[in-house]
Amino acid sequence: MRIITSPAAMKAWAGEQRSKGHTVALVPTMGFFHEGHLALMRMAAAKAEKVVVSLFVNPIQFGPGEDLEQYPVDLDRDETLARHQGVSALFIPKPEEMYPRGFQTRISVAELSRHLCGADRPGHFNGVTTVVCKLFHIVCPDFAVFGEKDFQQLAVIKRMVADLNMDVKILAHPIVREPDGLAMSSRNSYLGPDERSQALCLSRSIARARELYADGVRDTGRLADEVRQIIEPVTGARIQYISFVDRTTLEPVSQADDNTRLVLAVTIGGRVRLIDNGRLAKGG
Ligand code: PAF
């Protein structure tokens, strides 16, 4: 596995692979790998001959007062884990190489970035689309793999790729969960033992909404009340949003159907912001 730190060297290596006729898949990450990341790497390896994993804690997607400075890092462990997933190259650029003096461009997917996490974290998605666009230009992958846990991010990236005629196929990997249901996230490492159990209210509320949907409940106002009744009594849990949205447009719907997704953001212990989501129909 190659460790590549400069965008120019990454571009040259990926170009060389393509000129040899290899297909390339990119898995963009911010590191501190867990089983969710490794599943994305395996999906990439099943699709393409060469897998590039980028590991970059992207400063421009963090707002003032967010967790940029605390974001967990363990490069040695990440390197070992990636090696075991058949990754061909790990791209670990420095912020000053990605954003040299004078950098001022932003990619903005205006509508899809506006609500849900975009409302709580202004500028976040512009930071994500800008770095992902740069990574696509550096690596020129045939495929790029993203997790469905960041469901809005996935929708925003798909929109950017379609709108800008980018030549990359976006692959979505289902959410990977801990055995007790908690969606895997690098930010779970911020949770203390009590908060770790409080955080289960997210996946429990999705399971409850799915049960009600299976029983025929379609009114999303009623479904949202049931979700709230699970989360609100949990000590330290504060709802940022609960929304039932169309899975493509992310527009809120009043009557749920098989395309409806429940998306949630909840702060645990006053500081750890967790997101989760799930289809109401069986199988997602
Ligand atoms: O999902 C993430 O880890 C990040 O938002 C991404 C896509 C790597 C961009 O920095």
PDB file of C-alpha atoms and ligand atoms in Angstrom:
ATOM      1  CA  MET A   1       0.000   0.000   0.000  1.00  0.00           C
ATOM      2  CA  ARG A   2       1.380   3.407  -0.986  1.00  0.00           C
ATOM      3  CA  ILE A   3       1.190   6.345   1.412  1.00  0.00           C
ATOM      4  CA  ILE A   4       0.885   9.503  -0.649  1.00  0.00           C
ATOM      5  CA  THR A   5       0.885  12.942   0.891  1.00  0.00           C
ATOM      6  CA  SER A   6       0.976  15.425  -1.976  1.00  0.00           C
ATOM      7  CA  PRO A   7      -1.918  16.118  -4.375  1.00  0.00           C
ATOM      8  CA  ALA A   8       0.555  16.153  -7.321  1.00  0.00           C
ATOM      9  CA  ALA A   9       1.970  12.713  -6.425  1.00  0.00           C
ATOM     10  CA  MET A  10      -1.561  11.373  -5.919  1.00  0.00           C
ATOM     11  CA  LYS A  11      -2.661  12.675  -9.319  1.00  0.00           C
ATOM     12  CA  ALA A  12       0.411  11.135 -10.983  1.00  0.00           C
ATOM     13  CA  TRP A  13      -0.074   7.728  -9.289  1.00  0.00           C
ATOM     14  CA  ALA A  14      -3.794   7.568 -10.147  1.00  0.00           C
ATOM     15  CA  GLY A  15      -3.047   8.632 -13.752  1.00  0.00           C
ATOM     16  CA  GLU A  16      -0.453   5.867 -14.026  1.00  0.00           C
ATOM     17  CA  GLN A  17      -2.997   3.288 -12.833  1.00  0.00           C
ATOM     18  CA  ARG A  18      -5.557   4.454 -15.368  1.00  0.00           C
ATOM     19  CA  SER A  19      -2.975   4.405 -18.164  1.00  0.00           C
ATOM     20  CA  LYS A  20      -2.319   0.735 -17.283  1.00  0.00           C
ATOM     21  CA  GLY A  21      -6.041   0.110 -17.802  1.00  0.00           C
ATOM     22  CA  HIS A  22      -6.922  -0.228 -14.105  1.00  0.00           C
ATOM     23  CA  THR A  23     -10.217   1.023 -12.740  1.00  0.00           C
ATOM     24  CA  VAL A  24      -9.924   3.202  -9.640  1.00  0.00           C
ATOM     25  CA  ALA A  25     -12.334   3.620  -6.710  1.00  0.00           C
ATOM     26  CA  LEU A  26     -12.002   6.382  -4.133  1.00  0.00           C
ATOM     27  CA  VAL A  27     -13.208   6.235  -0.532  1.00  0.00           C
ATOM     28  CA  PRO A  28     -13.071   9.757   0.957  1.00  0.00           C
ATOM     29  CA  THR A  29     -12.720   9.713   4.760  1.00  0.00           C
ATOM     30  CA  MET A  30     -11.616  11.839   7.682  1.00  0.00           C
ATOM     31  CA  GLY A  31      -9.857   8.849   9.252  1.00  0.00           C
ATOM     32  CA  PHE A  32     -10.155   7.189  12.685  1.00  0.00           C
ATOM     33  CA  PHE A  33     -11.474   4.129  10.921  1.00  0.00           C
ATOM     34  CA  HIS A  34     -14.229   1.917  12.253  1.00  0.00           C
ATOM     35  CA  GLU A  35     -16.038  -1.024  10.710  1.00  0.00           C
ATOM     36  CA  GLY A  36     -18.228   1.393   8.697  1.00  0.00           C
ATOM     37  CA  HIS A  37     -15.165   2.783   6.886  1.00  0.00           C
ATOM     38  CA  LEU A  38     -13.768  -0.701   6.329  1.00  0.00           C
ATOM     39  CA  ALA A  39     -17.063  -1.781   4.751  1.00  0.00           C
ATOM     40  CA  LEU A  40     -16.783   1.153   2.299  1.00  0.00           C
ATOM     41  CA  MET A  41     -13.241   0.036   1.438  1.00  0.00           C
ATOM     42  CA  ARG A  42     -14.413  -3.526   0.797  1.00  0.00           C
ATOM     43  CA  MET A  43     -17.226  -2.257  -1.431  1.00  0.00           C
ATOM     44  CA  ALA A  44     -14.660  -0.194  -3.367  1.00  0.00           C
ATOM     45  CA  ALA A  45     -12.332  -3.195  -3.696  1.00  0.00           C
ATOM     46  CA  ALA A  46     -15.176  -5.327  -5.053  1.00  0.00           C
ATOM     47  CA  LYS A  47     -15.859  -2.709  -7.734  1.00  0.00           C
ATOM     48  CA  ALA A  48     -12.432  -1.526  -8.910  1.00  0.00           C
ATOM     49  CA  GLU A  49      -8.926  -2.868  -9.335  1.00  0.00           C
ATOM     50  CA  LYS A  50      -7.283  -0.046  -7.373  1.00  0.00           C
ATOM     51  CA  VAL A  51      -8.684   1.503  -4.211  1.00  0.00           C
ATOM     52  CA  VAL A  52      -7.580   4.923  -3.004  1.00  0.00           C
ATOM     53  CA  VAL A  53      -8.632   5.991   0.501  1.00  0.00           C
ATOM     54  CA  SER A  54      -8.243   9.660   1.309  1.00  0.00           C
ATOM     55  CA  LEU A  55      -7.737  10.540   4.946  1.00  0.00           C
ATOM     56  CA  PHE A  56      -8.121  14.247   5.506  1.00  0.00           C
ATOM     57  CA  VAL A  57      -9.804  16.096   8.375  1.00  0.00           C
ATOM     58  CA  ASN A  58     -11.171  18.819   6.165  1.00  0.00           C
ATOM     59  CA  PRO A  59     -11.013  22.129   8.095  1.00  0.00           C
ATOM     60  CA  ILE A  60     -13.437  23.995   5.831  1.00  0.00           C
ATOM     61  CA  GLN A  61     -16.388  21.729   6.666  1.00  0.00           C
ATOM     62  CA  PHE A  62     -16.182  22.574  10.404  1.00  0.00           C
ATOM     63  CA  GLY A  63     -17.863  25.700  11.734  1.00  0.00           C
ATOM     64  CA  PRO A  64     -16.583  27.934  14.550  1.00  0.00           C
ATOM     65  CA  GLY A  65     -16.922  26.116  17.904  1.00  0.00           C
ATOM     66  CA  GLU A  66     -17.238  22.677  16.259  1.00  0.00           C
ATOM     67  CA  ASP A  67     -14.935  19.730  16.938  1.00  0.00           C
ATOM     68  CA  LEU A  68     -12.131  20.303  14.393  1.00  0.00           C
ATOM     69  CA  GLU A  69      -9.465  20.500  17.111  1.00  0.00           C
ATOM     70  CA  GLN A  70     -10.750  17.409  18.968  1.00  0.00           C
ATOM     71  CA  TYR A  71     -11.470  15.269  15.900  1.00  0.00           C
ATOM     72  CA  PRO A  72      -9.965  11.837  16.730  1.00  0.00           C
ATOM     73  CA  VAL A  73      -6.796  10.867  14.840  1.00  0.00           C
ATOM     74  CA  ASP A  74      -4.810   7.607  14.863  1.00  0.00           C
ATOM     75  CA  LEU A  75      -2.782   7.378  11.672  1.00  0.00           C
ATOM     76  CA  ASP A  76      -0.809   4.239  12.575  1.00  0.00           C
ATOM     77  CA  ARG A  77      -3.943   2.279  13.371  1.00  0.00           C
ATOM     78  CA  ASP A  78      -5.706   3.596  10.249  1.00  0.00           C
ATOM     79  CA  GLU A  79      -2.761   2.567   8.101  1.00  0.00           C
ATOM     80  CA  THR A  80      -2.817  -1.000   9.441  1.00  0.00           C
ATOM     81  CA  LEU A  81      -6.575  -1.310   9.017  1.00  0.00           C
ATOM     82  CA  ALA A  82      -6.521   0.004   5.443  1.00  0.00           C
ATOM     83  CA  ARG A  83      -3.682  -2.379   4.534  1.00  0.00           C
ATOM     84  CA  HIS A  84      -5.906  -5.305   5.555  1.00  0.00           C
ATOM     85  CA  GLN A  85      -8.734  -4.210   3.254  1.00  0.00           C
ATOM     86  CA  GLY A  86      -6.685  -4.403   0.063  1.00  0.00           C
ATOM     87  CA  VAL A  87      -6.313  -0.615  -0.252  1.00  0.00           C
ATOM     88  CA  SER A  88      -3.749   0.336  -2.914  1.00  0.00           C
ATOM     89  CA  ALA A  89      -3.029   3.899  -1.797  1.00  0.00           C
ATOM     90  CA  LEU A  90      -3.736   5.996   1.265  1.00  0.00           C
ATOM     91  CA  PHE A  91      -3.831   9.695   0.442  1.00  0.00           C
ATOM     92  CA  ILE A  92      -3.043  11.847   3.496  1.00  0.00           C
ATOM     93  CA  PRO A  93      -2.596  15.445   2.358  1.00  0.00           C
ATOM     94  CA  LYS A  94      -1.793  18.369   4.648  1.00  0.00           C
ATOM     95  CA  PRO A  95      -4.345  21.213   4.934  1.00  0.00           C
ATOM     96  CA  GLU A  96      -1.831  23.693   3.466  1.00  0.00           C
ATOM     97  CA  GLU A  97      -1.440  21.508   0.365  1.00  0.00           C
ATOM     98  CA  MET A  98      -5.192  21.188  -0.140  1.00  0.00           C
ATOM     99  CA  TYR A  99      -5.834  24.858   0.621  1.00  0.00           C
ATOM    100  CA  PRO A 100      -2.709  26.845  -0.224  1.00  0.00           C
ATOM    101  CA  ARG A 101      -2.556  30.587   0.401  1.00  0.00           C
ATOM    102  CA  GLY A 102      -5.033  32.360  -1.831  1.00  0.00           C
ATOM    103  CA  PHE A 103      -7.469  29.439  -2.079  1.00  0.00           C
ATOM    104  CA  GLN A 104     -10.959  30.901  -2.393  1.00  0.00           C
ATOM    105  CA  THR A 105     -13.191  28.615  -4.452  1.00  0.00           C
ATOM    106  CA  ARG A 106     -16.300  26.987  -2.985  1.00  0.00           C
ATOM    107  CA  ILE A 107     -18.658  24.466  -4.555  1.00  0.00           C
ATOM    108  CA  SER A 108     -22.219  24.970  -3.371  1.00  0.00           C
ATOM    109  CA  VAL A 109     -25.206  22.690  -3.935  1.00  0.00           C
ATOM    110  CA  ALA A 110     -27.601  25.428  -2.948  1.00  0.00           C
ATOM    111  CA  GLU A 111     -31.004  23.888  -2.187  1.00  0.00           C
ATOM    112  CA  LEU A 112     -30.096  20.448  -0.858  1.00  0.00           C
ATOM    113  CA  SER A 113     -27.507  21.970   1.503  1.00  0.00           C
ATOM    114  CA  ARG A 114     -29.891  24.474   3.025  1.00  0.00           C
ATOM    115  CA  HIS A 115     -31.975  22.484   5.519  1.00  0.00           C
ATOM    116  CA  LEU A 116     -31.514  19.617   8.046  1.00  0.00           C
ATOM    117  CA  CYS A 117     -27.765  19.482   8.927  1.00  0.00           C
ATOM    118  CA  GLY A 118     -27.190  22.478   6.652  1.00  0.00           C
ATOM    119  CA  ALA A 119     -29.458  24.610   8.870  1.00  0.00           C
ATOM    120  CA  ASP A 120     -27.625  23.529  12.050  1.00  0.00           C
ATOM    121  CA  ARG A 121     -24.163  23.756  10.473  1.00  0.00           C
ATOM    122  CA  PRO A 122     -24.041  26.684   8.045  1.00  0.00           C
ATOM    123  CA  GLY A 123     -21.302  26.291   5.418  1.00  0.00           C
ATOM    124  CA  HIS A 124     -20.727  22.620   6.290  1.00  0.00           C
ATOM    125  CA  PHE A 125     -21.892  21.156   2.985  1.00  0.00           C
ATOM    126  CA  ASN A 126     -20.023  23.761   0.936  1.00  0.00           C
ATOM    127  CA  GLY A 127     -16.887  22.560   2.711  1.00  0.00           C
ATOM    128  CA  VAL A 128     -17.767  18.930   1.955  1.00  0.00           C
ATOM    129  CA  THR A 129     -18.563  19.483  -1.731  1.00  0.00           C
ATOM    130  CA  THR A 130     -15.463  21.629  -2.197  1.00  0.00           C
ATOM    131  CA  VAL A 131     -13.118  18.984  -0.791  1.00  0.00           C
ATOM    132  CA  VAL A 132     -14.887  16.098  -2.543  1.00  0.00           C
ATOM    133  CA  CYS A 133     -14.731  17.985  -5.851  1.00  0.00           C
ATOM    134  CA  LYS A 134     -10.990  18.539  -5.307  1.00  0.00           C
ATOM    135  CA  LEU A 135     -10.477  14.852  -4.461  1.00  0.00           C
ATOM    136  CA  PHE A 136     -12.352  13.851  -7.615  1.00  0.00           C
ATOM    137  CA  HIS A 137     -10.073  16.107  -9.667  1.00  0.00           C
ATOM    138  CA  ILE A 138      -6.934  14.767  -8.008  1.00  0.00           C
ATOM    139  CA  VAL A 139      -7.808  11.053  -8.192  1.00  0.00           C
ATOM    140  CA  CYS A 140     -10.214  11.013 -11.196  1.00  0.00           C
ATOM    141  CA  PRO A 141     -11.846   7.839  -9.846  1.00  0.00           C
ATOM    142  CA  ASP A 142     -14.274   5.666 -11.814  1.00  0.00           C
ATOM    143  CA  PHE A 143     -16.206   5.063  -8.577  1.00  0.00           C
ATOM    144  CA  ALA A 144     -16.487   6.828  -5.230  1.00  0.00           C
ATOM    145  CA  VAL A 145     -18.041   5.200  -2.174  1.00  0.00           C
ATOM    146  CA  PHE A 146     -19.963   7.045   0.558  1.00  0.00           C
ATOM    147  CA  GLY A 147     -21.943   5.766   3.539  1.00  0.00           C
ATOM    148  CA  GLU A 148     -25.698   6.238   3.870  1.00  0.00           C
ATOM    149  CA  LYS A 149     -25.248   7.331   7.468  1.00  0.00           C
ATOM    150  CA  ASP A 150     -24.494  10.813   6.144  1.00  0.00           C
ATOM    151  CA  PHE A 151     -27.630  10.652   4.039  1.00  0.00           C
ATOM    152  CA  GLN A 152     -27.850  14.349   3.232  1.00  0.00           C
ATOM    153  CA  GLN A 153     -24.150  14.425   2.328  1.00  0.00           C
ATOM    154  CA  LEU A 154     -24.740  11.547  -0.092  1.00  0.00           C
ATOM    155  CA  ALA A 155     -27.674  13.361  -1.734  1.00  0.00           C
ATOM    156  CA  VAL A 156     -25.656  16.585  -1.998  1.00  0.00           C
ATOM    157  CA  ILE A 157     -22.699  14.783  -3.598  1.00  0.00           C
ATOM    158  CA  LYS A 158     -24.913  12.924  -6.080  1.00  0.00           C
ATOM    159  CA  ARG A 159     -26.482  16.267  -7.058  1.00  0.00           C
ATOM    160  CA  MET A 160     -23.052  17.890  -7.509  1.00  0.00           C
ATOM    161  CA  VAL A 161     -21.886  15.004  -9.712  1.00  0.00           C
ATOM    162  CA  ALA A 162     -25.021  15.222 -11.881  1.00  0.00           C
ATOM    163  CA  ASP A 163     -25.041  19.026 -12.067  1.00  0.00           C
ATOM    164  CA  LEU A 164     -21.344  19.298 -12.972  1.00  0.00           C
ATOM    165  CA  ASN A 165     -21.307  16.300 -15.397  1.00  0.00           C
ATOM    166  CA  MET A 166     -18.601  14.631 -13.335  1.00  0.00           C
ATOM    167  CA  ASP A 167     -17.428  11.332 -14.685  1.00  0.00           C
ATOM    168  CA  VAL A 168     -17.614   9.311 -11.481  1.00  0.00           C
ATOM    169  CA  LYS A 169     -20.182   6.764 -10.344  1.00  0.00           C
ATOM    170  CA  ILE A 170     -21.307   7.284  -6.750  1.00  0.00           C
ATOM    171  CA  LEU A 171     -21.860   4.079  -4.754  1.00  0.00           C
ATOM    172  CA  ALA A 172     -23.811   4.163  -1.501  1.00  0.00           C
ATOM    173  CA  HIS A 173     -23.113   1.742   1.328  1.00  0.00           C
ATOM    174  CA  PRO A 174     -25.868   0.974   3.894  1.00  0.00           C
ATOM    175  CA  ILE A 175     -25.345   2.155   7.468  1.00  0.00           C
ATOM    176  CA  VAL A 176     -23.117  -0.131   9.512  1.00  0.00           C
ATOM    177  CA  ARG A 177     -24.379  -0.489  13.092  1.00  0.00           C
ATOM    178  CA  GLU A 178     -23.005  -1.778  16.381  1.00  0.00           C
ATOM    179  CA  PRO A 179     -24.750  -4.974  17.576  1.00  0.00           C
ATOM    180  CA  ASP A 180     -27.052  -2.849  19.802  1.00  0.00           C
ATOM    181  CA  GLY A 181     -28.110  -0.626  16.886  1.00  0.00           C
ATOM    182  CA  LEU A 182     -25.913   2.476  17.311  1.00  0.00           C
ATOM    183  CA  ALA A 183     -24.819   3.703  13.876  1.00  0.00           C
ATOM    184  CA  MET A 184     -21.019   3.602  13.651  1.00  0.00           C
ATOM    185  CA  SER A 185     -19.339   6.993  13.677  1.00  0.00           C
ATOM    186  CA  SER A 186     -15.900   8.304  14.586  1.00  0.00           C
ATOM    187  CA  ARG A 187     -17.733  10.749  16.877  1.00  0.00           C
ATOM    188  CA  ASN A 188     -19.055   7.851  19.019  1.00  0.00           C
ATOM    189  CA  SER A 189     -15.594   7.940  20.621  1.00  0.00           C
ATOM    190  CA  TYR A 190     -16.650  11.205  22.337  1.00  0.00           C
ATOM    191  CA  LEU A 191     -19.414   9.397  24.270  1.00  0.00           C
ATOM    192  CA  GLY A 192     -18.956   8.425  27.912  1.00  0.00           C
ATOM    193  CA  PRO A 193     -20.521   5.101  29.071  1.00  0.00           C
ATOM    194  CA  ASP A 194     -23.864   6.695  30.109  1.00  0.00           C
ATOM    195  CA  GLU A 195     -24.014   8.780  26.949  1.00  0.00           C
ATOM    196  CA  ARG A 196     -23.258   5.669  24.883  1.00  0.00           C
ATOM    197  CA  SER A 197     -26.509   4.096  26.183  1.00  0.00           C
ATOM    198  CA  GLN A 198     -28.440   7.378  25.847  1.00  0.00           C
ATOM    199  CA  ALA A 199     -27.352   7.496  22.179  1.00  0.00           C
ATOM    200  CA  LEU A 200     -29.362   4.353  21.477  1.00  0.00           C
ATOM    201  CA  CYS A 201     -32.504   6.517  21.432  1.00  0.00           C
ATOM    202  CA  LEU A 202     -31.715   7.392  17.797  1.00  0.00           C
ATOM    203  CA  SER A 203     -31.762   3.848  16.414  1.00  0.00           C
ATOM    204  CA  ARG A 204     -34.621   2.863  18.764  1.00  0.00           C
ATOM    205  CA  SER A 205     -36.770   5.693  17.450  1.00  0.00           C
ATOM    206  CA  ILE A 206     -36.087   4.679  13.843  1.00  0.00           C
ATOM    207  CA  ALA A 207     -37.058   1.099  14.659  1.00  0.00           C
ATOM    208  CA  ARG A 208     -40.303   2.358  16.260  1.00  0.00           C
ATOM    209  CA  ALA A 209     -41.186   4.523  13.230  1.00  0.00           C
ATOM    210  CA  ARG A 210     -40.557   1.537  10.969  1.00  0.00           C
ATOM    211  CA  GLU A 211     -42.840  -0.639  13.113  1.00  0.00           C
ATOM    212  CA  LEU A 212     -45.637   1.938  12.949  1.00  0.00           C
ATOM    213  CA  TYR A 213     -45.197   2.273   9.186  1.00  0.00           C
ATOM    214  CA  ALA A 214     -45.481  -1.511   8.841  1.00  0.00           C
ATOM    215  CA  ASP A 215     -48.728  -1.265  10.856  1.00  0.00           C
ATOM    216  CA  GLY A 216     -50.101   1.196   8.299  1.00  0.00           C
ATOM    217  CA  VAL A 217     -49.367   4.595   9.902  1.00  0.00           C
ATOM    218  CA  ARG A 218     -48.602   7.109   7.133  1.00  0.00           C
ATOM    219  CA  ASP A 219     -49.165  10.487   8.781  1.00  0.00           C
ATOM    220  CA  THR A 220     -45.646  11.845   9.398  1.00  0.00           C
ATOM    221  CA  GLY A 221     -46.926  14.223  12.116  1.00  0.00           C
ATOM    222  CA  ARG A 222     -48.049  11.192  14.130  1.00  0.00           C
ATOM    223  CA  LEU A 223     -44.825   9.308  13.344  1.00  0.00           C
ATOM    224  CA  ALA A 224     -42.742  12.324  14.444  1.00  0.00           C
ATOM    225  CA  ASP A 225     -44.671  12.487  17.761  1.00  0.00           C
ATOM    226  CA  GLU A 226     -43.838   8.833  18.430  1.00  0.00           C
ATOM    227  CA  VAL A 227     -40.163   9.425  17.632  1.00  0.00           C
ATOM    228  CA  ARG A 228     -40.118  12.455  19.950  1.00  0.00           C
ATOM    229  CA  GLN A 229     -41.694  10.364  22.734  1.00  0.00           C
ATOM    230  CA  ILE A 230     -38.732   7.998  22.578  1.00  0.00           C
ATOM    231  CA  ILE A 231     -35.998  10.642  22.451  1.00  0.00           C
ATOM    232  CA  GLU A 232     -37.290  13.452  24.696  1.00  0.00           C
ATOM    233  CA  PRO A 233     -37.394  11.472  27.980  1.00  0.00           C
ATOM    234  CA  VAL A 234     -33.759  10.378  27.560  1.00  0.00           C
ATOM    235  CA  THR A 235     -31.527  12.358  29.943  1.00  0.00           C
ATOM    236  CA  GLY A 236     -29.146  14.604  28.062  1.00  0.00           C
ATOM    237  CA  ALA A 237     -30.716  14.022  24.632  1.00  0.00           C
ATOM    238  CA  ARG A 238     -31.718  17.158  22.726  1.00  0.00           C
ATOM    239  CA  ILE A 239     -33.413  16.870  19.341  1.00  0.00           C
ATOM    240  CA  GLN A 240     -31.907  19.061  16.633  1.00  0.00           C
ATOM    241  CA  TYR A 241     -34.260  17.821  13.955  1.00  0.00           C
ATOM    242  CA  ILE A 242     -36.622  14.972  13.153  1.00  0.00           C
ATOM    243  CA  SER A 243     -37.789  14.933   9.577  1.00  0.00           C
ATOM    244  CA  PHE A 244     -39.538  12.554   7.230  1.00  0.00           C
ATOM    245  CA  VAL A 245     -38.196  13.284   3.767  1.00  0.00           C
ATOM    246  CA  ASP A 246     -38.290  12.041   0.211  1.00  0.00           C
ATOM    247  CA  ARG A 247     -35.095  10.012  -0.231  1.00  0.00           C
ATOM    248  CA  THR A 248     -34.019  11.861  -3.399  1.00  0.00           C
ATOM    249  CA  THR A 249     -35.120  15.466  -2.986  1.00  0.00           C
ATOM    250  CA  LEU A 250     -34.908  15.450   0.842  1.00  0.00           C
ATOM    251  CA  GLU A 251     -38.121  17.495   0.846  1.00  0.00           C
ATOM    252  CA  PRO A 252     -40.329  16.857   3.899  1.00  0.00           C
ATOM    253  CA  VAL A 253     -43.431  14.751   3.220  1.00  0.00           C
ATOM    254  CA  SER A 254     -46.710  14.756   5.140  1.00  0.00           C
ATOM    255  CA  GLN A 255     -47.747  11.236   4.087  1.00  0.00           C
ATOM    256  CA  ALA A 256     -45.036   8.578   4.228  1.00  0.00           C
ATOM    257  CA  ASP A 257     -44.498   6.045   1.456  1.00  0.00           C
ATOM    258  CA  ASP A 258     -41.806   3.510   0.544  1.00  0.00           C
ATOM    259  CA  ASN A 259     -39.492   6.337  -0.599  1.00  0.00           C
ATOM    260  CA  THR A 260     -39.655   8.098   2.749  1.00  0.00           C
ATOM    261  CA  ARG A 261     -36.636   8.296   4.998  1.00  0.00           C
ATOM    262  CA  LEU A 262     -36.619   9.348   8.627  1.00  0.00           C
ATOM    263  CA  VAL A 263     -33.595  11.578   9.238  1.00  0.00           C
ATOM    264  CA  LEU A 264     -32.530  12.631  12.726  1.00  0.00           C
ATOM    265  CA  ALA A 265     -29.947  14.757  14.505  1.00  0.00           C
ATOM    266  CA  VAL A 266     -29.729  14.585  18.292  1.00  0.00           C
ATOM    267  CA  THR A 267     -27.201  16.081  20.690  1.00  0.00           C
ATOM    268  CA  ILE A 268     -26.178  13.779  23.533  1.00  0.00           C
ATOM    269  CA  GLY A 269     -24.831  15.157  26.821  1.00  0.00           C
ATOM    270  CA  GLY A 270     -25.025  18.704  25.499  1.00  0.00           C
ATOM    271  CA  ARG A 271     -21.990  18.258  23.230  1.00  0.00           C
ATOM    272  CA  VAL A 272     -21.984  15.168  20.990  1.00  0.00           C
ATOM    273  CA  ARG A 273     -24.082  15.721  17.891  1.00  0.00           C
ATOM    274  CA  LEU A 274     -25.146  12.418  16.351  1.00  0.00           C
ATOM    275  CA  ILE A 275     -27.082  11.773  13.164  1.00  0.00           C
ATOM    276  CA  ASP A 276     -28.922   8.680  11.998  1.00  0.00           C
ATOM    277  CA  ASN A 277     -31.537   7.780   9.412  1.00  0.00           C
ATOM    278  CA  GLY A 278     -33.512   4.896   8.024  1.00  0.00           C
ATOM    279  CA  ARG A 279     -36.066   3.963   5.418  1.00  0.00           C
ATOM    280  CA  LEU A 280     -39.513   3.323   6.765  1.00  0.00           C
ATOM    281  CA  ALA A 281     -40.156   0.482   4.351  1.00  0.00           C
ATOM    282  CA  LYS A 282     -38.509  -2.843   5.188  1.00  0.00           C
ATOM    283  CA  GLY A 283     -34.971  -3.417   3.958  1.00  0.00           C
ATOM    284  CA  GLY A 284     -33.165  -0.134   4.553  1.00  0.00           C
TER     285      GLY A 284
HETATM  286  O1  PAF B   1     -18.018  11.855   5.467  1.00  0.00           O
HETATM  287  C1  PAF B   1     -16.890  12.309   5.701  1.00  0.00           C
HETATM  288  O2  PAF B   1     -16.074  11.716   6.406  1.00  0.00           O
HETATM  289  C2  PAF B   1     -16.487  13.658   5.100  1.00  0.00           C
HETATM  290  O3  PAF B   1     -17.551  14.547   5.103  1.00  0.00           O
HETATM  291  C3  PAF B   1     -15.864  13.535   3.696  1.00  0.00           C
HETATM  292  C4  PAF B   1     -16.854  12.994   2.694  1.00  0.00           C
HETATM  293  C5  PAF B   1     -14.641  12.631   3.767  1.00  0.00           C
HETATM  294  C6  PAF B   1     -15.417  14.910   3.218  1.00  0.00           C
HETATM  295  O4  PAF B   1     -14.476  15.471   4.062  1.00  0.00           O
END
